[in-house]
Short mmCIF file of C-alpha atoms in Angstrom, two decimals:
data_model
loop_
_atom_site.label_atom_id
_atom_site.label_comp_id
_atom_site.label_asym_id
_atom_site.label_seq_id
_atom_site.Cartn_x
_atom_site.Cartn_y
_atom_site.Cartn_z
CA MET E 122 26.42 11.50 -8.62
CA LYS E 123 26.81 14.82 -6.92
CA LYS E 124 29.05 16.21 -4.20
CA LEU E 125 27.21 17.82 -1.30
CA THR E 126 28.08 20.68 0.97
CA LYS E 127 27.66 20.37 4.75
CA GLU E 128 24.50 22.52 4.55
CA GLU E 129 22.93 20.33 1.85
CA PHE E 130 23.80 17.20 3.83
CA GLY E 131 22.26 18.66 6.99
CA LYS E 132 18.93 19.22 5.19
CA LEU E 133 18.59 15.59 4.06
CA LEU E 134 16.27 13.20 5.92
CA LEU E 135 18.31 10.02 6.33
CA ARG E 136 16.63 6.66 6.89
CA LYS E 137 17.90 4.18 9.43
CA GLY E 138 17.75 0.62 8.14
CA SER E 139 14.51 -0.21 6.39
CA SER E 140 12.43 2.52 8.05
CA SER E 141 9.46 3.84 6.12
CA THR E 142 9.43 7.38 4.83
CA VAL E 143 6.72 8.29 7.35
CA ARG E 144 8.76 6.95 10.30
CA THR E 145 11.80 8.84 9.06
CA ALA E 146 9.78 12.07 8.81
CA VAL E 147 8.39 11.57 12.35
CA LEU E 148 11.87 10.91 13.76
CA HIS E 149 13.12 14.19 12.25
CA LEU E 150 10.33 16.36 13.72
CA GLN E 151 11.48 19.10 16.08
CA PRO E 152 9.46 19.99 19.22
CA GLY E 153 6.37 21.94 18.19
CA GLU E 154 6.39 20.76 14.57
CA ILE E 155 3.31 19.08 13.12
CA LEU E 156 3.16 16.45 10.37
CA MET E 157 0.05 15.50 8.40
CA ILE E 158 0.07 11.87 7.26
CA GLU E 159 -2.36 11.08 4.45
CA LYS E 160 -3.95 7.65 4.04
CA THR E 161 -2.06 7.21 0.78
CA ASP E 162 1.25 7.59 2.68
CA TRP E 163 0.33 4.94 5.26
CA ASN E 164 0.21 1.26 4.28
CA GLN E 165 -0.29 -0.42 7.68
CA LYS E 166 -3.52 -1.86 9.06
CA ASN E 167 -3.59 0.43 12.11
CA GLY E 168 -2.84 4.16 12.27
CA PRO E 169 0.51 5.70 13.18
CA GLY E 170 -0.24 5.89 16.92
CA GLN E 171 1.47 2.57 17.66
CA MET E 172 4.57 3.64 15.73
CA CYS E 173 4.73 6.90 17.71
CA THR E 174 4.41 4.94 20.98
CA ARG E 175 7.35 2.74 20.00
CA ILE E 176 9.43 5.78 19.05
CA THR E 177 8.57 7.35 22.42
CA LYS E 178 9.75 4.25 24.30
CA SER E 179 13.04 4.05 22.41
CA THR E 180 13.96 7.75 22.14
CA GLY E 181 11.99 9.66 24.80
CA MET E 182 10.32 11.90 22.20
CA LYS E 183 6.64 12.52 22.93
CA PHE E 184 3.91 12.83 20.31
CA LYS E 185 0.24 13.70 20.08
CA VAL E 186 -1.58 11.77 17.34
CA ASN E 187 -5.05 12.75 16.11
CA SER E 188 -7.23 11.44 13.30
CA ILE E 189 -8.55 13.92 10.75
CA ALA E 190 -12.35 14.10 10.99
CA ASP E 191 -13.03 13.29 7.33
CA GLY E 192 -10.92 10.12 7.59
CA SER E 193 -8.27 11.30 5.13
CA GLY E 194 -5.35 10.73 7.50
CA TRP E 195 -3.69 11.70 10.78
CA VAL E 196 -1.92 14.65 12.36
CA VAL E 197 1.19 14.00 14.46
CA GLU E 198 2.56 16.76 16.70
CA ARG E 199 5.89 16.42 18.45
CA LEU E 200 5.56 17.65 22.04
CA VAL E 201 9.03 17.01 23.55
#
């Protein structure tokens, strides 16, 4: 166990419920930040576009999701 300072605590990415690590990372994106999701990080049948749509409906955040041309993953950019 370790005690944390307020600064250390502020830098942690906290999960809500049973959220995946990818969903948690997307939820913590700031406007203008871009996240690359590799295929090895994603274990769902479809890409992360549907997840980003659901986050948009529940939080109002907007995302742009693109597939990487070589098929190695996706790029998610937070717009608003």
